[in-house]
Amino acid sequence: MSITAQEPSPKPIPRPGDRVSFRQSWRDSMVVAKRNLLRMLRIPEVVIFGLVQPIMFVVLFSYVFGGSITLPGAGNDSGAYREFLMGGIFAQTVTFATAGASAGIAEDMQKGIIDRFRSLPMARGAVLTGRTFADLVQTAVILLVLALVALLVGWRMREGVVDAVAGFGLLLLLGYAFTWIGALIGLSVRTPEAATSGGLVWLFPLTFVSVAFVPSENMPSVLQPVAEWNPFSATVLAARELFGNLPPHYEAPDAWPMQHPALASLLWSILIIAVFRTLAVRKYKRAAS
């Protein structure tokens, strides 16, 4: 008697829109992230121009405006302001990645690339997750180069290595959170040009009505609570604490985020990711149906 071995039946291929496992979703996200990273490598101008603006801000605020901005307890010491400034420049740089995420997703929508992804048996959220991961890697590279430039103009990290790593981690987490806002904007407009404008127009008041460039006590009283409860401010102040860049004799305002900036920054970033990732994925699924 002979026994015929039966070949195992192949696993069914999931159809577009089917529920997939976390492992499959992660793998799909990494494939999309790799695609976007390869695209960035082939267009290095994206990273180069992404560095120009923060470097210009460092030079302008340090050497042009720095002498006219007084920090409490520091007098006219431009070196103290330069260290105070860098936390704000770092945070502004990571949040401005929002515009790139908006424009990139809007461009893929316009060219029909997103429609091709929709027809594939892959997790729906993987397209957006992969894109935001790729933007996070690009932001990390820009942040690294900017830190090297800051060291050249006199900025120093005066706390331990662990605190410095934690500071950069909070900055990148905020940048990642804001890319989800950019993803939602990119899915909501029709052209990359509109996405770029939509990704930047709200960032300027958010970053300037904060403690990024001047202490909140230097602002009009009506703007002080806005600046102190601004999620951007919490990350800026947390970075200053962890890098050891607080002004001499600094006293934090009474607002809770200013008293606990690292925890406030972490909570704000998690909240932004939870809210805007949900909205962006829902928007993507609705557009795909």
mmCIF file of C-alpha atoms in Angstrom:
data_model
loop_
_atom_site.group_PDB
_atom_site.id
_atom_site.type_symbol
_atom_site.label_atom_id
_atom_site.label_comp_id
_atom_site.label_asym_id
_atom_site.label_seq_id
_atom_site.Cartn_x
_atom_site.Cartn_y
_atom_site.Cartn_z
ATOM 1 C CA MET A 1 0.000 0.000 0.000
ATOM 2 C CA SER A 2 1.355 3.399 -0.935
ATOM 3 C CA ILE A 3 0.516 6.594 0.876
ATOM 4 C CA THR A 4 0.290 9.752 -1.141
ATOM 5 C CA ALA A 5 1.490 12.816 0.751
ATOM 6 C CA GLN A 6 -0.856 15.725 0.516
ATOM 7 C CA GLU A 7 0.629 19.119 -0.061
ATOM 8 C CA PRO A 8 -0.487 21.777 2.426
ATOM 9 C CA SER A 9 -3.111 24.040 0.997
ATOM 10 C CA PRO A 10 -1.832 27.553 0.317
ATOM 11 C CA LYS A 11 -2.897 30.314 2.638
ATOM 12 C CA PRO A 12 -5.670 32.439 1.209
ATOM 13 C CA ILE A 13 -4.554 35.799 -0.092
ATOM 14 C CA PRO A 14 -6.351 38.561 1.784
ATOM 15 C CA ARG A 15 -8.512 40.833 -0.280
ATOM 16 C CA PRO A 16 -8.253 44.623 -0.122
ATOM 17 C CA GLY A 17 -9.998 45.848 3.005
ATOM 18 C CA ASP A 18 -9.888 42.488 4.848
ATOM 19 C CA ARG A 19 -8.815 42.580 8.488
ATOM 20 C CA VAL A 20 -5.144 41.629 8.793
ATOM 21 C CA SER A 21 -2.951 40.726 11.737
ATOM 22 C CA PHE A 22 -0.655 43.170 13.509
ATOM 23 C CA ARG A 23 2.349 41.346 12.023
ATOM 24 C CA GLN A 24 1.015 41.710 8.505
ATOM 25 C CA SER A 25 0.130 45.355 9.120
ATOM 26 C CA TRP A 26 3.645 46.056 10.431
ATOM 27 C CA ARG A 27 5.241 44.327 7.437
ATOM 28 C CA ASP A 28 3.075 46.309 5.026
ATOM 29 C CA SER A 29 3.943 49.546 6.828
ATOM 30 C CA MET A 30 7.681 48.831 6.559
ATOM 31 C CA VAL A 31 7.347 48.120 2.821
ATOM 32 C CA VAL A 32 5.668 51.481 2.302
ATOM 33 C CA ALA A 33 8.258 53.181 4.529
ATOM 34 C CA LYS A 34 11.083 51.639 2.474
ATOM 35 C CA ARG A 35 9.472 52.893 -0.717
ATOM 36 C CA ASN A 36 9.324 56.447 0.637
ATOM 37 C CA LEU A 37 12.882 56.330 2.011
ATOM 38 C CA LEU A 38 14.228 55.168 -1.351
ATOM 39 C CA ARG A 39 12.364 58.042 -2.977
ATOM 40 C CA MET A 40 13.980 60.484 -0.546
ATOM 41 C CA LEU A 41 17.438 59.074 -1.343
ATOM 42 C CA ARG A 42 16.831 59.602 -5.034
ATOM 43 C CA ILE A 43 15.749 63.189 -4.396
ATOM 44 C CA PRO A 44 18.327 64.457 -1.844
ATOM 45 C CA GLU A 45 17.202 68.032 -2.450
ATOM 46 C CA VAL A 46 14.258 67.318 -0.137
ATOM 47 C CA VAL A 47 16.591 66.786 2.822
ATOM 48 C CA ILE A 48 18.951 69.600 1.799
ATOM 49 C CA PHE A 49 16.193 72.198 1.564
ATOM 50 C CA GLY A 50 14.729 70.853 4.795
ATOM 51 C CA LEU A 51 17.995 71.865 6.485
ATOM 52 C CA VAL A 52 18.206 75.357 5.028
ATOM 53 C CA GLN A 53 15.325 76.898 6.977
ATOM 54 C CA PRO A 54 16.334 75.767 10.521
ATOM 55 C CA ILE A 55 19.962 76.766 9.910
ATOM 56 C CA MET A 56 18.766 80.201 8.774
ATOM 57 C CA PHE A 57 16.681 80.519 11.945
ATOM 58 C CA VAL A 58 19.700 79.621 14.095
ATOM 59 C CA VAL A 59 21.875 82.261 12.417
ATOM 60 C CA LEU A 60 19.212 84.989 12.365
ATOM 61 C CA PHE A 61 18.019 84.588 15.937
ATOM 62 C CA SER A 62 21.504 84.016 17.346
ATOM 63 C CA TYR A 63 23.411 86.802 15.637
ATOM 64 C CA VAL A 64 20.751 89.275 14.449
ATOM 65 C CA PHE A 65 17.936 89.199 17.022
ATOM 66 C CA GLY A 66 19.710 87.568 19.956
ATOM 67 C CA GLY A 67 21.364 90.769 21.159
ATOM 68 C CA SER A 68 18.011 92.529 21.551
ATOM 69 C CA ILE A 69 16.221 89.733 23.450
ATOM 70 C CA THR A 70 16.783 89.677 27.201
ATOM 71 C CA LEU A 71 16.415 86.559 29.318
ATOM 72 C CA PRO A 72 15.453 86.913 32.988
ATOM 73 C CA GLY A 73 18.623 86.649 35.060
ATOM 74 C CA ALA A 74 20.957 86.509 32.045
ATOM 75 C CA GLY A 75 21.191 90.164 31.070
ATOM 76 C CA ASN A 76 22.397 90.616 27.501
ATOM 77 C CA ASP A 77 24.456 87.425 27.428
ATOM 78 C CA SER A 78 24.040 86.271 23.821
ATOM 79 C CA GLY A 79 25.524 82.871 24.691
ATOM 80 C CA ALA A 80 22.743 82.215 27.203
ATOM 81 C CA TYR A 81 20.119 83.147 24.644
ATOM 82 C CA ARG A 82 21.768 80.926 22.033
ATOM 83 C CA GLU A 83 21.401 77.913 24.299
ATOM 84 C CA PHE A 84 17.872 78.976 25.237
ATOM 85 C CA LEU A 85 17.033 79.296 21.541
ATOM 86 C CA MET A 86 18.090 75.840 20.388
ATOM 87 C CA GLY A 87 15.295 73.966 22.138
ATOM 88 C CA GLY A 88 12.802 76.079 20.196
ATOM 89 C CA ILE A 89 14.650 75.638 16.894
ATOM 90 C CA PHE A 90 14.820 71.870 17.368
ATOM 91 C CA ALA A 91 11.096 71.661 18.122
ATOM 92 C CA GLN A 92 10.188 73.942 15.227
ATOM 93 C CA THR A 93 12.263 71.830 12.853
ATOM 94 C CA VAL A 94 10.565 68.540 13.759
ATOM 95 C CA THR A 95 7.072 70.026 13.595
ATOM 96 C CA PHE A 96 7.671 71.606 10.185
ATOM 97 C CA ALA A 97 7.913 68.050 8.842
ATOM 98 C CA THR A 98 4.109 68.308 8.830
ATOM 99 C CA ALA A 99 4.225 70.223 5.548
ATOM 100 C CA GLY A 100 6.323 67.512 3.902
ATOM 101 C CA ALA A 101 3.934 64.792 5.023
ATOM 102 C CA SER A 102 0.945 66.780 3.751
ATOM 103 C CA ALA A 103 2.503 67.481 0.355
ATOM 104 C CA GLY A 104 3.797 63.925 -0.093
ATOM 105 C CA ILE A 105 0.453 62.276 0.582
ATOM 106 C CA ALA A 106 -1.407 64.825 -1.556
ATOM 107 C CA GLU A 107 1.034 64.185 -4.417
ATOM 108 C CA ASP A 108 0.526 60.422 -4.158
ATOM 109 C CA MET A 109 -3.235 60.989 -4.191
ATOM 110 C CA GLN A 110 -2.997 63.208 -7.256
ATOM 111 C CA LYS A 111 -0.769 60.780 -9.197
ATOM 112 C CA GLY A 112 -2.965 57.782 -8.398
ATOM 113 C CA ILE A 113 -0.333 55.922 -6.371
ATOM 114 C CA ILE A 114 -2.684 55.716 -3.401
ATOM 115 C CA ASP A 115 -5.292 54.103 -5.678
ATOM 116 C CA ARG A 116 -2.761 51.391 -6.538
ATOM 117 C CA PHE A 117 -2.120 50.750 -2.860
ATOM 118 C CA ARG A 118 -5.861 50.484 -2.267
ATOM 119 C CA SER A 119 -6.114 47.649 -4.811
ATOM 120 C CA LEU A 120 -3.446 45.571 -3.040
ATOM 121 C CA PRO A 121 -4.142 43.009 -0.307
ATOM 122 C CA MET A 122 -2.596 45.101 2.468
ATOM 123 C CA ALA A 123 -3.624 46.813 5.655
ATOM 124 C CA ARG A 124 -5.346 50.107 4.964
ATOM 125 C CA GLY A 125 -3.515 51.986 7.708
ATOM 126 C CA ALA A 126 -0.132 50.721 6.469
ATOM 127 C CA VAL A 127 0.052 53.330 3.712
ATOM 128 C CA LEU A 128 -0.157 56.206 6.169
ATOM 129 C CA THR A 129 1.912 54.500 8.879
ATOM 130 C CA GLY A 130 4.694 53.753 6.417
ATOM 131 C CA ARG A 131 4.691 57.310 5.153
ATOM 132 C CA THR A 132 4.883 58.780 8.657
ATOM 133 C CA PHE A 133 7.718 56.400 9.615
ATOM 134 C CA ALA A 134 9.683 57.512 6.560
ATOM 135 C CA ASP A 135 9.101 61.151 7.487
ATOM 136 C CA LEU A 136 10.299 60.370 11.014
ATOM 137 C CA VAL A 137 13.585 58.971 9.667
ATOM 138 C CA GLN A 138 14.075 62.051 7.497
ATOM 139 C CA THR A 139 13.331 64.305 10.474
ATOM 140 C CA ALA A 140 15.873 62.415 12.602
ATOM 141 C CA VAL A 141 18.566 62.976 9.966
ATOM 142 C CA ILE A 142 17.767 66.689 9.757
ATOM 143 C CA LEU A 143 17.749 66.966 13.554
ATOM 144 C CA LEU A 144 21.168 65.291 13.765
ATOM 145 C CA VAL A 145 22.717 67.669 11.237
ATOM 146 C CA LEU A 146 21.091 70.655 12.928
ATOM 147 C CA ALA A 147 22.516 69.578 16.303
ATOM 148 C CA LEU A 148 25.997 69.487 14.776
ATOM 149 C CA VAL A 149 25.501 73.013 13.375
ATOM 150 C CA ALA A 150 24.256 74.173 16.786
ATOM 151 C CA LEU A 151 27.418 72.822 18.422
ATOM 152 C CA LEU A 152 29.447 74.932 16.001
ATOM 153 C CA VAL A 153 27.673 78.147 17.041
ATOM 154 C CA GLY A 154 28.134 77.519 20.756
ATOM 155 C CA TRP A 155 25.229 75.337 21.876
ATOM 156 C CA ARG A 156 26.093 72.676 24.452
ATOM 157 C CA MET A 157 24.322 69.746 26.133
ATOM 158 C CA ARG A 158 25.139 70.227 29.810
ATOM 159 C CA GLU A 159 23.346 67.229 31.277
ATOM 160 C CA GLY A 160 24.110 63.506 30.917
ATOM 161 C CA VAL A 161 23.874 61.360 27.803
ATOM 162 C CA VAL A 162 20.656 59.723 29.008
ATOM 163 C CA ASP A 163 18.960 63.108 29.447
ATOM 164 C CA ALA A 164 20.163 64.234 26.013
ATOM 165 C CA VAL A 165 18.784 61.078 24.373
ATOM 166 C CA ALA A 166 15.480 61.594 26.212
ATOM 167 C CA GLY A 167 15.351 65.186 24.971
ATOM 168 C CA PHE A 168 15.838 64.164 21.355
ATOM 169 C CA GLY A 169 13.336 61.353 21.850
ATOM 170 C CA LEU A 170 10.622 63.775 22.983
ATOM 171 C CA LEU A 171 11.401 66.047 20.032
ATOM 172 C CA LEU A 172 11.090 63.191 17.534
ATOM 173 C CA LEU A 173 7.892 61.954 19.192
ATOM 174 C CA LEU A 174 6.356 65.408 18.786
ATOM 175 C CA GLY A 175 7.505 65.489 15.160
ATOM 176 C CA TYR A 176 5.943 62.065 14.555
ATOM 177 C CA ALA A 177 2.695 63.205 16.159
ATOM 178 C CA PHE A 178 2.554 66.254 13.897
ATOM 179 C CA THR A 179 3.128 64.160 10.760
ATOM 180 C CA TRP A 180 -0.244 62.550 11.467
ATOM 181 C CA ILE A 181 -1.789 66.002 11.360
ATOM 182 C CA GLY A 182 0.000 66.441 8.042
ATOM 183 C CA ALA A 183 -1.361 63.117 6.807
ATOM 184 C CA LEU A 184 -4.919 64.218 7.548
ATOM 185 C CA ILE A 185 -4.341 67.529 5.757
ATOM 186 C CA GLY A 186 -2.837 65.741 2.743
ATOM 187 C CA LEU A 187 -5.897 63.508 2.463
ATOM 188 C CA SER A 188 -8.262 66.472 2.761
ATOM 189 C CA VAL A 189 -6.962 68.714 -0.047
ATOM 190 C CA ARG A 190 -6.723 68.276 -3.796
ATOM 191 C CA THR A 191 -3.221 69.434 -4.706
ATOM 192 C CA PRO A 192 0.286 69.255 -3.174
ATOM 193 C CA GLU A 193 0.462 73.066 -3.295
ATOM 194 C CA ALA A 194 -2.642 73.370 -1.131
ATOM 195 C CA ALA A 195 -1.268 70.691 1.194
ATOM 196 C CA THR A 196 1.993 72.592 1.662
ATOM 197 C CA SER A 197 0.141 75.799 2.510
ATOM 198 C CA GLY A 198 -2.301 73.980 4.756
ATOM 199 C CA GLY A 199 0.560 72.239 6.529
ATOM 200 C CA LEU A 200 2.367 75.494 7.345
ATOM 201 C CA VAL A 201 -0.244 78.208 7.860
ATOM 202 C CA TRP A 202 -1.261 77.039 11.348
ATOM 203 C CA LEU A 203 2.286 76.143 12.438
ATOM 204 C CA PHE A 204 3.581 79.712 12.559
ATOM 205 C CA PRO A 205 1.178 80.956 15.259
ATOM 206 C CA LEU A 206 1.604 77.660 17.128
ATOM 207 C CA THR A 207 5.393 77.997 17.246
ATOM 208 C CA PHE A 208 5.638 81.740 17.818
ATOM 209 C CA VAL A 209 2.937 81.923 20.517
ATOM 210 C CA SER A 210 5.018 79.613 22.674
ATOM 211 C CA VAL A 211 8.147 79.681 24.796
ATOM 212 C CA ALA A 212 10.296 78.742 21.806
ATOM 213 C CA PHE A 213 11.885 82.146 21.235
ATOM 214 C CA VAL A 214 10.999 84.271 24.275
ATOM 215 C CA PRO A 215 9.882 83.419 27.831
ATOM 216 C CA SER A 216 6.129 83.538 28.373
ATOM 217 C CA GLU A 217 6.505 86.318 30.977
ATOM 218 C CA ASN A 218 7.723 88.618 28.174
ATOM 219 C CA MET A 219 4.387 88.214 26.354
ATOM 220 C CA PRO A 220 1.143 90.159 26.850
ATOM 221 C CA SER A 221 -0.868 88.707 29.725
ATOM 222 C CA VAL A 222 -3.607 87.481 27.408
ATOM 223 C CA LEU A 223 -1.122 85.308 25.477
ATOM 224 C CA GLN A 224 0.726 83.860 28.448
ATOM 225 C CA PRO A 225 -1.737 81.026 29.255
ATOM 226 C CA VAL A 226 -1.978 80.187 25.539
ATOM 227 C CA ALA A 227 1.797 79.842 25.332
ATOM 228 C CA GLU A 228 2.055 77.887 28.571
ATOM 229 C CA TRP A 229 -0.601 75.312 27.604
ATOM 230 C CA ASN A 230 0.679 75.026 24.040
ATOM 231 C CA PRO A 231 1.856 71.412 23.403
ATOM 232 C CA PHE A 232 4.760 72.857 21.450
ATOM 233 C CA SER A 233 5.883 74.808 24.534
ATOM 234 C CA ALA A 234 5.922 71.698 26.709
ATOM 235 C CA THR A 235 8.339 69.931 24.362
ATOM 236 C CA VAL A 236 10.534 73.025 24.020
ATOM 237 C CA LEU A 237 10.835 73.423 27.788
ATOM 238 C CA ALA A 238 11.376 69.688 28.287
ATOM 239 C CA ALA A 239 14.231 69.774 25.764
ATOM 240 C CA ARG A 240 15.800 72.743 27.557
ATOM 241 C CA GLU A 241 15.623 70.956 30.889
ATOM 242 C CA LEU A 242 17.067 67.723 29.533
ATOM 243 C CA PHE A 243 19.835 69.510 27.609
ATOM 244 C CA GLY A 244 20.643 71.773 30.580
ATOM 245 C CA ASN A 245 19.840 74.962 28.632
ATOM 246 C CA LEU A 246 17.510 76.738 31.060
ATOM 247 C CA PRO A 247 18.320 80.409 31.756
ATOM 248 C CA PRO A 248 20.074 81.281 35.032
ATOM 249 C CA HIS A 249 17.722 81.547 38.026
ATOM 250 C CA TYR A 250 14.855 80.192 35.897
ATOM 251 C CA GLU A 251 11.482 79.880 37.602
ATOM 252 C CA ALA A 252 8.808 77.949 35.763
ATOM 253 C CA PRO A 253 5.352 79.528 35.381
ATOM 254 C CA ASP A 254 2.552 78.121 37.531
ATOM 255 C CA ALA A 255 0.840 76.321 34.621
ATOM 256 C CA TRP A 256 0.965 72.518 35.028
ATOM 257 C CA PRO A 257 2.668 71.835 31.642
ATOM 258 C CA MET A 258 5.436 74.281 32.557
ATOM 259 C CA GLN A 259 5.910 72.645 35.964
ATOM 260 C CA HIS A 260 6.109 69.120 34.447
ATOM 261 C CA PRO A 261 7.236 69.719 30.847
ATOM 262 C CA ALA A 262 8.626 66.240 30.064
ATOM 263 C CA LEU A 263 5.460 64.455 31.208
ATOM 264 C CA ALA A 264 3.256 67.077 29.529
ATOM 265 C CA SER A 265 5.197 66.703 26.265
ATOM 266 C CA LEU A 266 4.807 62.919 26.353
ATOM 267 C CA LEU A 267 1.076 63.112 27.070
ATOM 268 C CA TRP A 268 0.445 65.778 24.416
ATOM 269 C CA SER A 269 2.281 63.749 21.752
ATOM 270 C CA ILE A 270 0.438 60.523 22.591
ATOM 271 C CA LEU A 271 -2.892 62.355 22.522
ATOM 272 C CA ILE A 272 -2.146 63.966 19.145
ATOM 273 C CA ILE A 273 -1.104 60.613 17.652
ATOM 274 C CA ALA A 274 -4.192 58.841 18.999
ATOM 275 C CA VAL A 275 -6.599 61.483 17.711
ATOM 276 C CA PHE A 276 -5.108 62.336 14.336
ATOM 277 C CA ARG A 277 -4.059 58.807 13.397
ATOM 278 C CA THR A 278 -7.644 57.692 13.980
ATOM 279 C CA LEU A 279 -8.996 60.571 11.901
ATOM 280 C CA ALA A 280 -6.449 60.103 9.105
ATOM 281 C CA VAL A 281 -6.985 56.332 8.783
ATOM 282 C CA ARG A 282 -10.759 56.843 8.853
ATOM 283 C CA LYS A 283 -10.439 59.489 6.132
ATOM 284 C CA TYR A 284 -8.297 57.135 4.053
ATOM 285 C CA LYS A 285 -10.759 54.236 4.426
ATOM 286 C CA ARG A 286 -13.682 56.488 3.520
ATOM 287 C CA ALA A 287 -11.853 57.687 0.401
ATOM 288 C CA ALA A 288 -11.020 54.097 -0.528
ATOM 289 C CA SER A 289 -14.567 52.794 -0.230
#
